[in-house]
mmCIF file of C-alpha atoms in Angstrom:
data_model
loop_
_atom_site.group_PDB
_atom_site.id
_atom_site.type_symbol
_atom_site.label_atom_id
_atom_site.label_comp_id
_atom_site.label_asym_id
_atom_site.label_seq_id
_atom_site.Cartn_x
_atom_site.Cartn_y
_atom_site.Cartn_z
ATOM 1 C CA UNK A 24 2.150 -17.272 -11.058
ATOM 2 C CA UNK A 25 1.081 -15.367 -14.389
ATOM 3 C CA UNK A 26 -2.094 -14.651 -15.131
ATOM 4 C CA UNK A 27 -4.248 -14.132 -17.883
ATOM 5 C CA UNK A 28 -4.718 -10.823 -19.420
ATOM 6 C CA UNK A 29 -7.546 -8.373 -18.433
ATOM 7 C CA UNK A 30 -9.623 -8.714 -21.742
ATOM 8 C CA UNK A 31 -9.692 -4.644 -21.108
ATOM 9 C CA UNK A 32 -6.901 -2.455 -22.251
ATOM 10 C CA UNK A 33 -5.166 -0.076 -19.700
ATOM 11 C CA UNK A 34 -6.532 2.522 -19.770
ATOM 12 C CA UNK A 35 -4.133 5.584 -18.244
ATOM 13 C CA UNK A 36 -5.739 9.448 -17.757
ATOM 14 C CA UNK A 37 -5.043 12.380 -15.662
ATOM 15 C CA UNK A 38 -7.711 13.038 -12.658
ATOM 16 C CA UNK A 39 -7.400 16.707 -11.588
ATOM 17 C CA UNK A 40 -7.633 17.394 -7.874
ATOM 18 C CA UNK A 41 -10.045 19.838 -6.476
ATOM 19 C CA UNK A 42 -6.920 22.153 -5.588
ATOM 20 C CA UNK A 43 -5.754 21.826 -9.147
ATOM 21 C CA UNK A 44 -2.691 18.851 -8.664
ATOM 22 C CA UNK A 45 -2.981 16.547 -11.422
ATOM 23 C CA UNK A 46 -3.019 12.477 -10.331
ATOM 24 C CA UNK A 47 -1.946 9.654 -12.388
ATOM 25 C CA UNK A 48 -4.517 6.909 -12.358
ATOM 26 C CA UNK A 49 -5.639 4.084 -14.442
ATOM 27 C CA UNK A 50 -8.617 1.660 -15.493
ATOM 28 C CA UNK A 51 -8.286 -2.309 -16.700
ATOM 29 C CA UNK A 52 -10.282 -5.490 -15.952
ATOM 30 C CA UNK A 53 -13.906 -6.327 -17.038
ATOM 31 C CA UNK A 54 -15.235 -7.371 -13.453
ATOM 32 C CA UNK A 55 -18.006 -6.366 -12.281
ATOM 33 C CA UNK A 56 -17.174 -5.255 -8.889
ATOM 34 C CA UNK A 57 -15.299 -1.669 -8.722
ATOM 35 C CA UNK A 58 -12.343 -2.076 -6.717
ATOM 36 C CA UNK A 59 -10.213 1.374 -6.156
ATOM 37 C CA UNK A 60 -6.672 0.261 -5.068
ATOM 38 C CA UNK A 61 -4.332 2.628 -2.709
ATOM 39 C CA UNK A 62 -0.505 2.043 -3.267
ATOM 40 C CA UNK A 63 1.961 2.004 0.189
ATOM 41 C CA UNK A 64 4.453 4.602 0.978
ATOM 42 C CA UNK A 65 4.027 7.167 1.786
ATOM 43 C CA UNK A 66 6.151 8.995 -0.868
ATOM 44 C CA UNK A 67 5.959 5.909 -3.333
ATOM 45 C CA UNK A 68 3.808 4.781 -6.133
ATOM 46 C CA UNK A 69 1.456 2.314 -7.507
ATOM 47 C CA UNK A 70 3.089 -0.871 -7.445
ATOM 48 C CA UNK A 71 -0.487 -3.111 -8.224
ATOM 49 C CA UNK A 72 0.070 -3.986 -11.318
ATOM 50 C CA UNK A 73 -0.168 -7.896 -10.446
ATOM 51 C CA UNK A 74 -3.266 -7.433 -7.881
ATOM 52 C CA UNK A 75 -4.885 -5.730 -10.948
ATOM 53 C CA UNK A 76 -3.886 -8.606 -13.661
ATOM 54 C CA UNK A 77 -4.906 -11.535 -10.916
ATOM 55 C CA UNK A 78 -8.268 -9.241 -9.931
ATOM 56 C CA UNK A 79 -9.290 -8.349 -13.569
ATOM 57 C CA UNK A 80 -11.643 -11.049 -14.158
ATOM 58 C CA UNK A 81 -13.678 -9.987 -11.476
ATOM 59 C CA UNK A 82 -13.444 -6.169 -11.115
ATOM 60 C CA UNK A 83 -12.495 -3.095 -12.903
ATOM 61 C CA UNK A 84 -9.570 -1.870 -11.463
ATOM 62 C CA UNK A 85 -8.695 1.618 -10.194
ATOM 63 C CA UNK A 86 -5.193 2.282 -9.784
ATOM 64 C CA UNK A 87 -3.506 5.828 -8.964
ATOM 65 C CA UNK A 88 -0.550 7.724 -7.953
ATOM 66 C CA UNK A 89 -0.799 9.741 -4.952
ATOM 67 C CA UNK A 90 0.314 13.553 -5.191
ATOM 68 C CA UNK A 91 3.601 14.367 -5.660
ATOM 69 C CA UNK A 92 3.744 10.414 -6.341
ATOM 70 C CA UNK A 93 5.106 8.490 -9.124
ATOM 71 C CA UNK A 94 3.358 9.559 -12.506
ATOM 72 C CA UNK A 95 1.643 12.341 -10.384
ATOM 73 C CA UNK A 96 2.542 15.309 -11.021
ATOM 74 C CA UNK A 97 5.451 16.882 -8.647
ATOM 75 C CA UNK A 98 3.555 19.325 -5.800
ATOM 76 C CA UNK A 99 4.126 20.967 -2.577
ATOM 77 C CA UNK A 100 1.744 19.252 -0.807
ATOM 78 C CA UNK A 101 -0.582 18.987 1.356
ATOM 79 C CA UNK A 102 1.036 16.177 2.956
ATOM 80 C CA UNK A 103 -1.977 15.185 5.227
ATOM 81 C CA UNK A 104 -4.340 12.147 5.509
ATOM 82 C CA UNK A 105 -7.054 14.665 4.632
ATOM 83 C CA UNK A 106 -5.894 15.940 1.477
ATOM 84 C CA UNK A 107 -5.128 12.360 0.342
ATOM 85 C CA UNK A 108 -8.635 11.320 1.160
ATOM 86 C CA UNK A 109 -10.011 13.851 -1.155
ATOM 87 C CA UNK A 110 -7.879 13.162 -3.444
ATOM 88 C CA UNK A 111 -8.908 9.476 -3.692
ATOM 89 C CA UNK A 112 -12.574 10.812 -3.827
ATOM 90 C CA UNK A 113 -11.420 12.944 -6.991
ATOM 91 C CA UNK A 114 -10.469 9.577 -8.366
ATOM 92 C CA UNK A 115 -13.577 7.967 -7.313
ATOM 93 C CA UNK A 116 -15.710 10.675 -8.924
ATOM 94 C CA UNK A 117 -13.238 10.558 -11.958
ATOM 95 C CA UNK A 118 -14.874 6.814 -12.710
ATOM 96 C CA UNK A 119 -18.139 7.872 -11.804
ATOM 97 C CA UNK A 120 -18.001 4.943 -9.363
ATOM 98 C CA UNK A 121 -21.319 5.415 -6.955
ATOM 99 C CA UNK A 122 -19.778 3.098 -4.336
ATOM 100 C CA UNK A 123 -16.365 1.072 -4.702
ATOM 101 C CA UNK A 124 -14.055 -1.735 -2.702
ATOM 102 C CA UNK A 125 -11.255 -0.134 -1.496
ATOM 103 C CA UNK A 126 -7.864 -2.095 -1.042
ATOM 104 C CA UNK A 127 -4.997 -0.350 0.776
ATOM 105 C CA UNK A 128 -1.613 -1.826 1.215
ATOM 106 C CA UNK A 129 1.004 -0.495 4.285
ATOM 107 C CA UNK A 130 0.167 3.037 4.211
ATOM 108 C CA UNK A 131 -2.456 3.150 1.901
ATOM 109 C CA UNK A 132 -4.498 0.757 4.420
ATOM 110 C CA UNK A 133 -4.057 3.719 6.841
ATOM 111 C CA UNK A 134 -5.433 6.156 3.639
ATOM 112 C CA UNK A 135 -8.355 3.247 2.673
ATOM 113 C CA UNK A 136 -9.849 3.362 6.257
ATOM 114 C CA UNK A 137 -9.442 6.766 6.524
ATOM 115 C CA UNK A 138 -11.561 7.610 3.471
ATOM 116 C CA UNK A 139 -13.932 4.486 4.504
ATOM 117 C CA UNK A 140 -14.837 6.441 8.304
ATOM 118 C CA UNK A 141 -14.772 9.775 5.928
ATOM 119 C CA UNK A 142 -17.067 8.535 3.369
ATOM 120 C CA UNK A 143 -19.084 5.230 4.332
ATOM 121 C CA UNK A 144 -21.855 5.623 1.952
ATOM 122 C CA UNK A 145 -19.234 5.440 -0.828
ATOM 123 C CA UNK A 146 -17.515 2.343 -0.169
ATOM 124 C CA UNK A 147 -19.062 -1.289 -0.509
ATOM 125 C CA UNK A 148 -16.064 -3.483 1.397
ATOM 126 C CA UNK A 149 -12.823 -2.532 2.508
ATOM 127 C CA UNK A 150 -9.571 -4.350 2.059
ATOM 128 C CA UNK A 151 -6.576 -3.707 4.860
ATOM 129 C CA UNK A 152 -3.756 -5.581 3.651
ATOM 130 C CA UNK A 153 -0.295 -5.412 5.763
ATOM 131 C CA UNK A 154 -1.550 -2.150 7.247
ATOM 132 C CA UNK A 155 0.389 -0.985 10.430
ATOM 133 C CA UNK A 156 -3.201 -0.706 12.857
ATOM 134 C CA UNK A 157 -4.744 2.406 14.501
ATOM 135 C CA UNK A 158 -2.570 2.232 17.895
ATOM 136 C CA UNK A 159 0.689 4.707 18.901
ATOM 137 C CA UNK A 160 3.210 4.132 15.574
ATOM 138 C CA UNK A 161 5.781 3.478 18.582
ATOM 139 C CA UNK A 162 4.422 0.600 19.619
ATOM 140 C CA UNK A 163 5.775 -1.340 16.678
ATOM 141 C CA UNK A 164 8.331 0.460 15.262
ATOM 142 C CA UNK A 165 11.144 -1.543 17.792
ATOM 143 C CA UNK A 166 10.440 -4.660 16.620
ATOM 144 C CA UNK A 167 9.657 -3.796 13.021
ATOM 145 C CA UNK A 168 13.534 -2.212 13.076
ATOM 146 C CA UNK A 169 15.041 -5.710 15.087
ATOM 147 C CA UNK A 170 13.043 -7.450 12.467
ATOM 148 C CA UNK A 171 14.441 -5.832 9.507
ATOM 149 C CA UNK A 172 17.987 -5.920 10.700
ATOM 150 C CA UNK A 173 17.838 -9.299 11.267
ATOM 151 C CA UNK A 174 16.140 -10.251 7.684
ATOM 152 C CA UNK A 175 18.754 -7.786 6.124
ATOM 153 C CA UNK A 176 21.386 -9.937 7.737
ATOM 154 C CA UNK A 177 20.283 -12.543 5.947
ATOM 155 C CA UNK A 178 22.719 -11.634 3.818
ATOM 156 C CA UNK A 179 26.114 -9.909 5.576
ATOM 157 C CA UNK A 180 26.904 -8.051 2.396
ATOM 158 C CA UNK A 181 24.182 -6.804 1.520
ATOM 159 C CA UNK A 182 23.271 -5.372 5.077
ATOM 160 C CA UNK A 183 26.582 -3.882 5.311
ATOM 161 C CA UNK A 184 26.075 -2.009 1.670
ATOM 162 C CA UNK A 185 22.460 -1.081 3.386
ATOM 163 C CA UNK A 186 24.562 0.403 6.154
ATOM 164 C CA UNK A 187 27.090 1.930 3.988
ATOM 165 C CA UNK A 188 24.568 3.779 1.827
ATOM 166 C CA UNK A 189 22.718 4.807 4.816
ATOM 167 C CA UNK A 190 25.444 6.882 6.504
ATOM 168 C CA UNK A 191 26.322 9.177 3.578
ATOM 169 C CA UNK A 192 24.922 12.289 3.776
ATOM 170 C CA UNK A 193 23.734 12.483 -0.272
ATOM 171 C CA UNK A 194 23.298 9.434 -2.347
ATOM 172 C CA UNK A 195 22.728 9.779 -6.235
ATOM 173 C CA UNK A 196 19.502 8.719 -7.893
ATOM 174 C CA UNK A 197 20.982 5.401 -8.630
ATOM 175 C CA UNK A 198 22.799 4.861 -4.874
ATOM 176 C CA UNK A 199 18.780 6.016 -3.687
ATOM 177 C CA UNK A 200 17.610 2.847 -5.760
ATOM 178 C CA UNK A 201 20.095 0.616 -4.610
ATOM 179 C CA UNK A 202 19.723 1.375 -0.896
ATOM 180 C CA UNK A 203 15.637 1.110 -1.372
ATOM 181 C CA UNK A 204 15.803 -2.151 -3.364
ATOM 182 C CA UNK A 205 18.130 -3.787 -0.195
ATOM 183 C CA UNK A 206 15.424 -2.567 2.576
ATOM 184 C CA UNK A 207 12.553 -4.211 0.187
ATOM 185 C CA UNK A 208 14.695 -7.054 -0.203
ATOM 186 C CA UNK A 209 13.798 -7.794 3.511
ATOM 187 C CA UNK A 210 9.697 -7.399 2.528
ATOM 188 C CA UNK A 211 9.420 -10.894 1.479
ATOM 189 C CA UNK A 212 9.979 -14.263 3.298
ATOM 190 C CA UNK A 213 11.646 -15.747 0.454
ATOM 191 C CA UNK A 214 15.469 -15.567 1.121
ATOM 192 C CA UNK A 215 16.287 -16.851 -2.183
ATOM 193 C CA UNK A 216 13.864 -14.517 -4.398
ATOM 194 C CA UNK A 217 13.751 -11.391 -2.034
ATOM 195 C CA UNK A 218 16.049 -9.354 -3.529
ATOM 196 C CA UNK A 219 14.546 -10.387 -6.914
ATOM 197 C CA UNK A 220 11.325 -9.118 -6.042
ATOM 198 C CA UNK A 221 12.445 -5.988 -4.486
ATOM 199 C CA UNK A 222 14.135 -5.022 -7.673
ATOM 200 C CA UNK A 223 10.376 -5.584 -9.239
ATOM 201 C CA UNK A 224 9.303 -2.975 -6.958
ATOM 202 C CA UNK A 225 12.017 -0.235 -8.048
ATOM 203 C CA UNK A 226 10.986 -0.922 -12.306
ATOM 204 C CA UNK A 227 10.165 1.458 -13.218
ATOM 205 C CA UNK A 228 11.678 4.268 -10.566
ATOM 206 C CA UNK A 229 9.968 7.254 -10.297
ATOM 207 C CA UNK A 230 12.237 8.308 -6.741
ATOM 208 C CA UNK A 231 10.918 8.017 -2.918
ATOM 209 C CA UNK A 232 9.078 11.705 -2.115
ATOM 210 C CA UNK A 233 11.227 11.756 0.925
ATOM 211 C CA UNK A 234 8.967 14.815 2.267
ATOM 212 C CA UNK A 235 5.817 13.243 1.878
ATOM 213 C CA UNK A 236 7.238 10.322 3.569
ATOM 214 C CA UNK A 237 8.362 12.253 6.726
ATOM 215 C CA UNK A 238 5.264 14.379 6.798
ATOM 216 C CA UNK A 239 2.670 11.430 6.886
ATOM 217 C CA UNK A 240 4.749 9.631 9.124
ATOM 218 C CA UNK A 241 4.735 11.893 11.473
ATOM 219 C CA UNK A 242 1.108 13.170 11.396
ATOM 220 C CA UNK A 243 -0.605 12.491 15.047
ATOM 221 C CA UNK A 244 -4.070 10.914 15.388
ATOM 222 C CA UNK A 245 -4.987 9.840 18.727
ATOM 223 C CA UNK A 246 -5.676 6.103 18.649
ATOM 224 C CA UNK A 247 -9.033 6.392 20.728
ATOM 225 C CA UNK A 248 -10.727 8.440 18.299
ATOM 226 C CA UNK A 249 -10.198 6.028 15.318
ATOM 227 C CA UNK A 250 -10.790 3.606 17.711
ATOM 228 C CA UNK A 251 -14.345 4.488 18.342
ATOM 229 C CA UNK A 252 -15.062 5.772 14.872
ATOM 230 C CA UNK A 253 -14.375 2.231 13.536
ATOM 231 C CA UNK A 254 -16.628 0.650 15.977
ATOM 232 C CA UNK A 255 -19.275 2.913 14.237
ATOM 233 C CA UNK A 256 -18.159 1.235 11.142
ATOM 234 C CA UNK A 257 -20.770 -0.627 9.591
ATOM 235 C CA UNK A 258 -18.964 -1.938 6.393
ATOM 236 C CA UNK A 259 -17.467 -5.491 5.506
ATOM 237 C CA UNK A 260 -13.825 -5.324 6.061
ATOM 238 C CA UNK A 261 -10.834 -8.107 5.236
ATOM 239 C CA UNK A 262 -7.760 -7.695 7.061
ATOM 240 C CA UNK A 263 -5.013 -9.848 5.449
ATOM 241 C CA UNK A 264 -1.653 -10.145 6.810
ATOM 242 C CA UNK A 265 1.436 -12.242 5.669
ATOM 243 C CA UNK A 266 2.150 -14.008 8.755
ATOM 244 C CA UNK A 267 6.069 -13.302 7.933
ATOM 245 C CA UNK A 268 5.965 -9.011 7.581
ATOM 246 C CA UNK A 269 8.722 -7.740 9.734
ATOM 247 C CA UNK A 270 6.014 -5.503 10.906
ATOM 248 C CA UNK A 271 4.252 -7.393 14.185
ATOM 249 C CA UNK A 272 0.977 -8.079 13.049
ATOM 250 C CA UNK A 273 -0.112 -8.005 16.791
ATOM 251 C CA UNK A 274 -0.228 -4.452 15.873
ATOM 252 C CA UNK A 275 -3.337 -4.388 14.165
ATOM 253 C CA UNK A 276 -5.242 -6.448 16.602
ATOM 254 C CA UNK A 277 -6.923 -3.667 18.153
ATOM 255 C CA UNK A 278 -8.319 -2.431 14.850
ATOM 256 C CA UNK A 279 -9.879 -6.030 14.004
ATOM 257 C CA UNK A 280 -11.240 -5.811 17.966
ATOM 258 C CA UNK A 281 -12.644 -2.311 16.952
ATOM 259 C CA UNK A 282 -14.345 -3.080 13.452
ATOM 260 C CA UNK A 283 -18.024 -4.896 14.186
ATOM 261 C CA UNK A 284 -17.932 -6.343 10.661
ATOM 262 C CA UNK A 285 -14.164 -7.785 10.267
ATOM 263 C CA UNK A 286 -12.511 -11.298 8.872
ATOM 264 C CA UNK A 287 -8.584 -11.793 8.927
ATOM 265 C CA UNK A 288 -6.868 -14.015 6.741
ATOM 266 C CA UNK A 289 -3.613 -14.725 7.813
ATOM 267 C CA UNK A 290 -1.366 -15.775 4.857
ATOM 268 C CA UNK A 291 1.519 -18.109 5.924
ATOM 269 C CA UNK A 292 4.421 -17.975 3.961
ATOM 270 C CA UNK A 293 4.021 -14.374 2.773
ATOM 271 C CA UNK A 294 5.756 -11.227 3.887
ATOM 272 C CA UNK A 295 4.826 -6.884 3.225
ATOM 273 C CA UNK A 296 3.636 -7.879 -0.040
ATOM 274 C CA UNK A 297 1.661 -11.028 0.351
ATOM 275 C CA UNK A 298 -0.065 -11.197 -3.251
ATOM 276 C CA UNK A 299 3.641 -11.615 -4.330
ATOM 277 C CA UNK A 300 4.430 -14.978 -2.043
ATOM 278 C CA UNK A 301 0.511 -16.074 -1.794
ATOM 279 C CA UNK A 302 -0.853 -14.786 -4.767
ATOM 280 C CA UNK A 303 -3.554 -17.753 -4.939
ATOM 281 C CA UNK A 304 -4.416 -16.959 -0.958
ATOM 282 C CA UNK A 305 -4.424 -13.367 -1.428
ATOM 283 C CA UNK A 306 -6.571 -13.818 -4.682
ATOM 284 C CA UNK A 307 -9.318 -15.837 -2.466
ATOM 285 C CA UNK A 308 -8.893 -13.119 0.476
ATOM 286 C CA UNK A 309 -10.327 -10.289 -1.600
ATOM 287 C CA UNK A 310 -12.827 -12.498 -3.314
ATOM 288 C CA UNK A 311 -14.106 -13.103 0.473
ATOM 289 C CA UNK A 312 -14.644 -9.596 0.961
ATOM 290 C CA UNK A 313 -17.917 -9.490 -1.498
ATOM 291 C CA UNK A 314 -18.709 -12.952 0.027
#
């Protein structure tokens, strides 16, 4: 699917952080509805360009690299859900957007919902898409690593290279790539394009912040506190899943349970990135979020 063009130039500045970091971010569409997108990771970048082409019609679209991120600028840190919620409010502010839709993929659904209990009064509707829930990270990580095994095996060679990379002890920039572009391989549900869309992902390649990555991932928040602050949560939400992720959507159940005002759209044929496999469905998913 290709869609049209924005009828709005991108539009790329620097947003400076209240600490001083300088952010990446960017402005296109000619929709009316502000919609403030939050890229997966952590330690990646923004990979939206397509949600932002197939959304542009209807919204202006936000776009941004977290810290230390992609076009961001390189930084020590903080690596912690707080900082990165102020940060997205710097970007907010940046667009003198009053009130916004936030759409978080993976990660950045865990970043969305954190700045939507932070800051309700700010955000209109919020988008979860392929988000990993609020309970113990445990509970899914078992199956998530059977699951991507077994879709890496899909292919015997390349799961072996996977492998192969994996045990060395320092890979070049290019070896980095090549391992990263095998494990997003097994994203989609596509066996015969998977590997083509992972390599999507890695152009350009700005390089995985591996610290970030470990430092988010391993940040503790009890699951009964966001539990009960997302009961209190009084703001349309979409949760929309590709019913093929590796990661068991069952995990998220007890946040749709938890938010009063929730729909979930469950996209058949789609995998981590379902705009890629179901980019009609996904299209109609956001769209339901202003419904």
């Amino acid at each position: 699917m290709i869609w049209a063009g924005s009828g709005r130039e991108t539009e790329s500045v620097t947003v400076t952080a209240d600490d001083g970091v300088r952010l990446w971010a960017s402005r296109s569409g000619r929709g009316a509805e502000p919609l403030l997108l939050c890229h997966g990771g952590p330690g990646l970048w923004d990979m939206f360009e397509d949600v932002a082409a197939m959304l542009a019609d209807v919204a202006t679209v936000i776009r941004w690299d977290q810290r230390g991120c992609g076009r961001s600028e390189r930084c020590a840190g903080p690596w912690t859900t707080d900082r990165f919620v102020a940060d997205l409010d710097a970007v907010r502010r940046h667009f003198g957007m009053r009130r916004m839709t936030l759409l978080g993929h993976s990660w950045g659904a865990r970043l969305a919902l954190a700045h939507a209990l932070a800051h309700p009064g700010r955000v209109n509707a919020l988008v979860y898409v392929a988000g990993a829930g609020i309970g113990p990270d445990a509970a899914w990580h078992p199956a998530y690593e059977r699951n991507l095994l077994a879709r890496l095996g899909r292919n015997p060679e390349h799961l072996a290279r996977w492998r192969e990379l994996g045990s060395r002890a320092h890979l070049t920039e290019e070896e980095d790539r090549e391992r990263a572009v095998l494990q997003w391989s097994a994203e989609f549900a596509d066996p015969e394009r998977g590997l083509e869309h992972a390599r999507r992902m890695a152009d350009p390649w700005f390089g995985i912040n591996a610290e970030c990555n470990k430092s988010l991932n391993a940040e503790v928040t009890r699951a009964a506190d966001v539990h009960r602050a997302c009961r209190d949560l009084d703001i349309p939400t979409v949760v929309i899943d590709g019913a093929q992720d590796i990661r068991p959507r069952s995990a998220v159940d007890s946040l749709e349970r938890a938010l009063p005002r929730v729909r979930r759209v469950t996209l058949p044929g789609a995998g981590h990135l379902p705009w890629v496999e179901d980019p009609q469905g996904f299209r109609q998913a956001v769209q339901d979020a202003w419904a």
